[in-house]
PDB file of C-alpha atoms in Angstrom:
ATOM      1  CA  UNK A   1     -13.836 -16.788  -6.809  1.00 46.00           C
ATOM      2  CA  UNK A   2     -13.880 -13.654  -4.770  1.00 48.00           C
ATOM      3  CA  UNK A   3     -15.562 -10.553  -4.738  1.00 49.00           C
ATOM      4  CA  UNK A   4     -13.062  -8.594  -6.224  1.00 49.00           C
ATOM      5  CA  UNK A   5     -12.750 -11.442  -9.089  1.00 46.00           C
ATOM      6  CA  UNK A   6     -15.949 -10.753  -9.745  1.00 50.00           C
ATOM      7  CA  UNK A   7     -16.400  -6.985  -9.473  1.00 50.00           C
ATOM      8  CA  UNK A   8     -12.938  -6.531 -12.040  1.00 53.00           C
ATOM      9  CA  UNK A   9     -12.697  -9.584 -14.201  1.00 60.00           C
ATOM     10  CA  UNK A  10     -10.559  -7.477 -16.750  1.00 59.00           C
ATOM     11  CA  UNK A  11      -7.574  -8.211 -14.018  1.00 58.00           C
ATOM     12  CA  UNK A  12      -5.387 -11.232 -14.123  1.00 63.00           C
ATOM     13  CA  UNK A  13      -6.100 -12.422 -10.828  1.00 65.00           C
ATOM     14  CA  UNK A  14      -3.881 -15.499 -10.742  1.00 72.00           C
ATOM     15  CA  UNK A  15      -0.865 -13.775 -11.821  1.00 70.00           C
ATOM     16  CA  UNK A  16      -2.095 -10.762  -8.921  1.00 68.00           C
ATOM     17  CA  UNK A  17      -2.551 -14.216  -6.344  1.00 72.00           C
ATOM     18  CA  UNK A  18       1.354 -15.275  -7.763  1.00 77.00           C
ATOM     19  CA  UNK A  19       2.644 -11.966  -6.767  1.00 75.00           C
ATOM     20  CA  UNK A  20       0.888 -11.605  -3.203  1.00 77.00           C
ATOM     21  CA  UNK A  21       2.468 -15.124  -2.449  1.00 84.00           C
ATOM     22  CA  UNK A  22       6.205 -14.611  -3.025  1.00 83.00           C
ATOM     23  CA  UNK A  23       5.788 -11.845  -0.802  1.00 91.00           C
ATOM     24  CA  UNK A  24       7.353 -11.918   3.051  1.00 94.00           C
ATOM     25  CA  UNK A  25       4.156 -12.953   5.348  1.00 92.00           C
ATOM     26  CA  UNK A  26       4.500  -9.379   6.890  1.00 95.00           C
ATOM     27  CA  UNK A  27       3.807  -7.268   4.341  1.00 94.00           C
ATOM     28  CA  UNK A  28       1.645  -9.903   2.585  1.00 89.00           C
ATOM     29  CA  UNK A  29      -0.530  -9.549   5.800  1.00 91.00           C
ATOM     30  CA  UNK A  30      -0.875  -5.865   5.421  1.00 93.00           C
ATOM     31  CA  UNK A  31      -1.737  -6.053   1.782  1.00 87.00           C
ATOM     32  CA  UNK A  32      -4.521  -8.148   2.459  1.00 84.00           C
ATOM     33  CA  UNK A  33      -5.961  -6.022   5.779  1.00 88.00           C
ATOM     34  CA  UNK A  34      -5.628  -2.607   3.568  1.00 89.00           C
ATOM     35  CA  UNK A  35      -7.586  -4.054   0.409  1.00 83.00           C
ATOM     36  CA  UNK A  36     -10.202  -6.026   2.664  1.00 82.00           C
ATOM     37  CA  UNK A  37     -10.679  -2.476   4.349  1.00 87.00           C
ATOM     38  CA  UNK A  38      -9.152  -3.949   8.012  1.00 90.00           C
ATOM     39  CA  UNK A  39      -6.518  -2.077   8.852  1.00 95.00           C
ATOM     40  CA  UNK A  40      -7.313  -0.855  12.153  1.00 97.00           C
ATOM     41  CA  UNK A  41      -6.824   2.944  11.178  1.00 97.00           C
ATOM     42  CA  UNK A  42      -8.056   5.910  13.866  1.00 98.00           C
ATOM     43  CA  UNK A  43     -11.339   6.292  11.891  1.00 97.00           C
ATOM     44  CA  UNK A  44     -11.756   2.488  12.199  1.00 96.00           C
ATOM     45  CA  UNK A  45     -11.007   1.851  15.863  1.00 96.00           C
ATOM     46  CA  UNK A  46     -13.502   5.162  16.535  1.00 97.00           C
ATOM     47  CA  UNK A  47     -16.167   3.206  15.009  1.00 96.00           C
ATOM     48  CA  UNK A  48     -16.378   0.264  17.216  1.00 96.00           C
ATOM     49  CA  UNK A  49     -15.295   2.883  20.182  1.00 97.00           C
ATOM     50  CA  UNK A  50     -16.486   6.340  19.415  1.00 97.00           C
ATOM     51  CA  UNK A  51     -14.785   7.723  22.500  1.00 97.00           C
ATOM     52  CA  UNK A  52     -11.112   6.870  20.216  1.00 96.00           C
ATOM     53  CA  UNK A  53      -9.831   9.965  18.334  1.00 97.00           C
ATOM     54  CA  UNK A  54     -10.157   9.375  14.676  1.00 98.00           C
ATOM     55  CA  UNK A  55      -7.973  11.814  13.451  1.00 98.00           C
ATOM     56  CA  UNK A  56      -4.985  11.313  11.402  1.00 98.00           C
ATOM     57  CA  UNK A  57      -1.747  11.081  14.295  1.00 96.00           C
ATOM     58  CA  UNK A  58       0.382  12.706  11.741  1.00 97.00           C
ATOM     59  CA  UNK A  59      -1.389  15.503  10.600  1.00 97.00           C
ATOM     60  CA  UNK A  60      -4.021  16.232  12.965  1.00 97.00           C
ATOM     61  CA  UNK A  61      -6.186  17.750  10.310  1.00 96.00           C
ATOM     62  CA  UNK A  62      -8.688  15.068   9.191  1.00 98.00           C
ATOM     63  CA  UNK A  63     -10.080  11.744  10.166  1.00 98.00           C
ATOM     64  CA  UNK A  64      -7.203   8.496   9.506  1.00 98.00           C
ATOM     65  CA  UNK A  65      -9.035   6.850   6.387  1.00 97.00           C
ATOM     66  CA  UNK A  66      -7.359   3.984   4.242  1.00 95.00           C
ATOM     67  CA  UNK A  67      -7.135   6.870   1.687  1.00 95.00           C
ATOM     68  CA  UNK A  68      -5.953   9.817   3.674  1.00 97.00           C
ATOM     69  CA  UNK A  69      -3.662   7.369   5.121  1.00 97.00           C
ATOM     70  CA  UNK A  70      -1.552   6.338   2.230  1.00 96.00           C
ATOM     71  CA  UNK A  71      -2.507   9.253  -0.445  1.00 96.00           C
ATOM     72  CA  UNK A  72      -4.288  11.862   1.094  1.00 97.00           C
ATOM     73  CA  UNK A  73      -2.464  13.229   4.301  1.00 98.00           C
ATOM     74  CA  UNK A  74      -0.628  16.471   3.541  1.00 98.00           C
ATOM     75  CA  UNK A  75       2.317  15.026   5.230  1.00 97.00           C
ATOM     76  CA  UNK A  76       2.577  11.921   3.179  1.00 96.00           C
ATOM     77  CA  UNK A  77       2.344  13.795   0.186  1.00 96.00           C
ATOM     78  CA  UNK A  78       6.167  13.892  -1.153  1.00 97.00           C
ATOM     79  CA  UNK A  79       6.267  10.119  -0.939  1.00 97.00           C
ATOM     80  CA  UNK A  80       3.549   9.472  -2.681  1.00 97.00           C
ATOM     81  CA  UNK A  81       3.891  11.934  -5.621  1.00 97.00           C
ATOM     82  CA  UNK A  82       7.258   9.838  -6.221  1.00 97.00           C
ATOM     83  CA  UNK A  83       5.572   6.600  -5.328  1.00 96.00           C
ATOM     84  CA  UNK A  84       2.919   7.810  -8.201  1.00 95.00           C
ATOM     85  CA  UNK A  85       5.402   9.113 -10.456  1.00 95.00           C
ATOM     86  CA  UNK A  86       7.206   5.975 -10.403  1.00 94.00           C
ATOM     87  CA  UNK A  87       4.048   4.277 -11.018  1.00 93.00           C
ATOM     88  CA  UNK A  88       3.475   6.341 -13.735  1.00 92.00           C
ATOM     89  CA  UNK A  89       6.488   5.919 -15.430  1.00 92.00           C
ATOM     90  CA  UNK A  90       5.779   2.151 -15.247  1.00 90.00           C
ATOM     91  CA  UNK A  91       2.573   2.570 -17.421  1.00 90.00           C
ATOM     92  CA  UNK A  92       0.110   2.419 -14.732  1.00 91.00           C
ATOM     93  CA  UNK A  93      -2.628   4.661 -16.125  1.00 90.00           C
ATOM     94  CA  UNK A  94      -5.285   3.986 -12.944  1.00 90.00           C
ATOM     95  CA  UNK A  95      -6.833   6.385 -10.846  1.00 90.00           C
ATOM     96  CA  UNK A  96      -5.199   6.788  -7.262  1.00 91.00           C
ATOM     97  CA  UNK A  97      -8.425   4.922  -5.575  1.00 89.00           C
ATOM     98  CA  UNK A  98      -7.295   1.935  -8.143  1.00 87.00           C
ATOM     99  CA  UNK A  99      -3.362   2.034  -7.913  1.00 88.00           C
ATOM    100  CA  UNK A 100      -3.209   1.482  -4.136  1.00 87.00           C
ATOM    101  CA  UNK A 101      -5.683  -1.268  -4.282  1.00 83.00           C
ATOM    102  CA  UNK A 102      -2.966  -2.480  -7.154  1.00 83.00           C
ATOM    103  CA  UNK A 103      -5.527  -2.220 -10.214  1.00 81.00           C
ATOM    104  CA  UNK A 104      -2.562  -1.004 -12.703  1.00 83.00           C
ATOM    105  CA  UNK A 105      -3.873  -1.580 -15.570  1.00 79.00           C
ATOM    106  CA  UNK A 106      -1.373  -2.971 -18.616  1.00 79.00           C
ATOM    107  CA  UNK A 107       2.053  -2.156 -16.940  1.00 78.00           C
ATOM    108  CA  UNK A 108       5.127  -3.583 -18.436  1.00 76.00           C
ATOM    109  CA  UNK A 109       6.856  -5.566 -15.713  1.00 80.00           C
ATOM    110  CA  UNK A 110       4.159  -6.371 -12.876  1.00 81.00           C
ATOM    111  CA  UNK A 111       6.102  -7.584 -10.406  1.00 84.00           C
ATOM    112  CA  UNK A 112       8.158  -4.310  -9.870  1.00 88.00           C
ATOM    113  CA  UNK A 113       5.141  -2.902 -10.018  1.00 90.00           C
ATOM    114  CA  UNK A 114       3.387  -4.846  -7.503  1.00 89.00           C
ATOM    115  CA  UNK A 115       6.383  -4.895  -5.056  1.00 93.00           C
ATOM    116  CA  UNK A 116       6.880  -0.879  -5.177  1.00 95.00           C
ATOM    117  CA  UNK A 117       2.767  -0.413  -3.713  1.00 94.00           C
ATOM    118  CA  UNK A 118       3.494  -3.816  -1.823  1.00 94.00           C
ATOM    119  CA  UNK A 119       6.775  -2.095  -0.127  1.00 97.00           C
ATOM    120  CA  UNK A 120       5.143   1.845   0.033  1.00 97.00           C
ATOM    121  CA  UNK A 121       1.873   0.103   1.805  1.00 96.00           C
ATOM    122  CA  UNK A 122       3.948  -2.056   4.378  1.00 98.00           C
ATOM    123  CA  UNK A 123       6.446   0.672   5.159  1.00 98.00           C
ATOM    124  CA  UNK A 124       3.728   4.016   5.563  1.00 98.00           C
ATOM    125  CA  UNK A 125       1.580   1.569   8.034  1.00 98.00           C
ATOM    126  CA  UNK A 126       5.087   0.532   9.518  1.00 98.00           C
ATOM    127  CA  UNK A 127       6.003   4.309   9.895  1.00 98.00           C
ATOM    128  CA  UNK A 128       2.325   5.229  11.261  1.00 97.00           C
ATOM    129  CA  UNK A 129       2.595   2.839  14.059  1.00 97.00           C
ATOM    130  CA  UNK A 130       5.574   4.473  15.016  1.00 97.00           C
ATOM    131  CA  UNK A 131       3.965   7.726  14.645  1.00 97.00           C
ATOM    132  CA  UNK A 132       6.193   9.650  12.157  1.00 97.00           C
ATOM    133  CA  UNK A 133       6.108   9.773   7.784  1.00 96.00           C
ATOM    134  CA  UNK A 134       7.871   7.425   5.692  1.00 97.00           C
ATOM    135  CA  UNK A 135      10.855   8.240   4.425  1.00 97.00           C
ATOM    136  CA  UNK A 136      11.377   7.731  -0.151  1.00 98.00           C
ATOM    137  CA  UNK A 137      14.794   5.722   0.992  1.00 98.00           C
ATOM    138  CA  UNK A 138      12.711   3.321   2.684  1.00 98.00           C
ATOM    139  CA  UNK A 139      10.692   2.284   0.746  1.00 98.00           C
ATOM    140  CA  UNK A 140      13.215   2.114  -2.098  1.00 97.00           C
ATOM    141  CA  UNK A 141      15.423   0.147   0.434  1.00 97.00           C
ATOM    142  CA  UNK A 142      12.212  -2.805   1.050  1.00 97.00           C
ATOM    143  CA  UNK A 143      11.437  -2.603  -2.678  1.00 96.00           C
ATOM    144  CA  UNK A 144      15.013  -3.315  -3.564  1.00 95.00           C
ATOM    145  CA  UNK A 145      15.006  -6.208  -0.839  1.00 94.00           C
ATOM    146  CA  UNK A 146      11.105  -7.451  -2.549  1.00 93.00           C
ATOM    147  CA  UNK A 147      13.115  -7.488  -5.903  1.00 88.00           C
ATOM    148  CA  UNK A 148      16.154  -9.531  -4.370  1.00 80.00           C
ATOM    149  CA  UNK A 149      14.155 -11.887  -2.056  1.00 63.00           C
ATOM    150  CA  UNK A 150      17.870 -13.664  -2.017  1.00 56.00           C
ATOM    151  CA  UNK A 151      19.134 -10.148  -0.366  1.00 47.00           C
ATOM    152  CA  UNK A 152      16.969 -11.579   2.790  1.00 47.00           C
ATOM    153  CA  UNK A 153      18.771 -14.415   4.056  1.00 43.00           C
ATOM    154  CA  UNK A 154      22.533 -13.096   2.715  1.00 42.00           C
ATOM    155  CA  UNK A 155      24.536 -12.067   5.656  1.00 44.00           C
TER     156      UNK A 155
END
């Protein structure tokens, strides 16, 4: 059993585990470096280097945390207010620190759930590496493709 088991045994970890794995190994790879807390973001890399910038590269306002990263940058902000009111609409009643982690709470279809933060996640660490914000339509677009793993390999 893992930490996290441990620390929030009120969760349904294998059915959490049964979503992770029917996941594409990309984005199940970036799920698991963002909730183990290694996703090599600025303020990250300037802790093993402190000569590295550890500001956001999208705002330039305040140092690239996990949370300022996905929730907290004022130019992420539109896609995650609808990334959040779609959560919310779901049923998820958690606090922002526990939805991105994916601690929902009892939401009514958990796989939809779990592939919306799985495809916002992937796609706003997609989009920083490429230095600009994600876009709503893309992560709509993955989520659709999550929800239709057929969609994948159609031509």
């Amino acid at each position: 059993m893992g930490k996290l088991e441990i620390l929030r045994p009120n969760l349904d970890w294998s059915r959490i585990w049964k979503e992770t794995a029917a996941l594409p190994t990309n984005i199940r790879e970036t799920m698991f470096l963002f909730n183990q807390r290694l996703l090599p973001t600025r303020t990250r890399c300037h802790r093993l280097d402190p000569t590295k910038d550890e500001k956001c590269p999208i705002c330039n306002q305040d140092p690239e945390t996990d949370e300022h990263l996905m929730y907290q940058c004022p130019e992420r902000l539109n896609v995650w207010s609808w990334l959040e009111g779609i959560m919310r609409q779901k049923g998820c009643r958690s606090s922002k620190e526990d939805l991105i982690r994916g601690h929902f709470g009892p939401v009514g279809n958990l796989r939809q759930t779990f592939t919306l933060l799985a495809a916002y996640l992937f796609t706003t660490w997609k989009a920083r590496n490429n230095l600009r914000v994600p876009r709503q339509e893309e992560v709509e677009s993955l989520w659709k493709t999550l929800r239709h793993p057929r969609s994948l390999f159609s031509p």
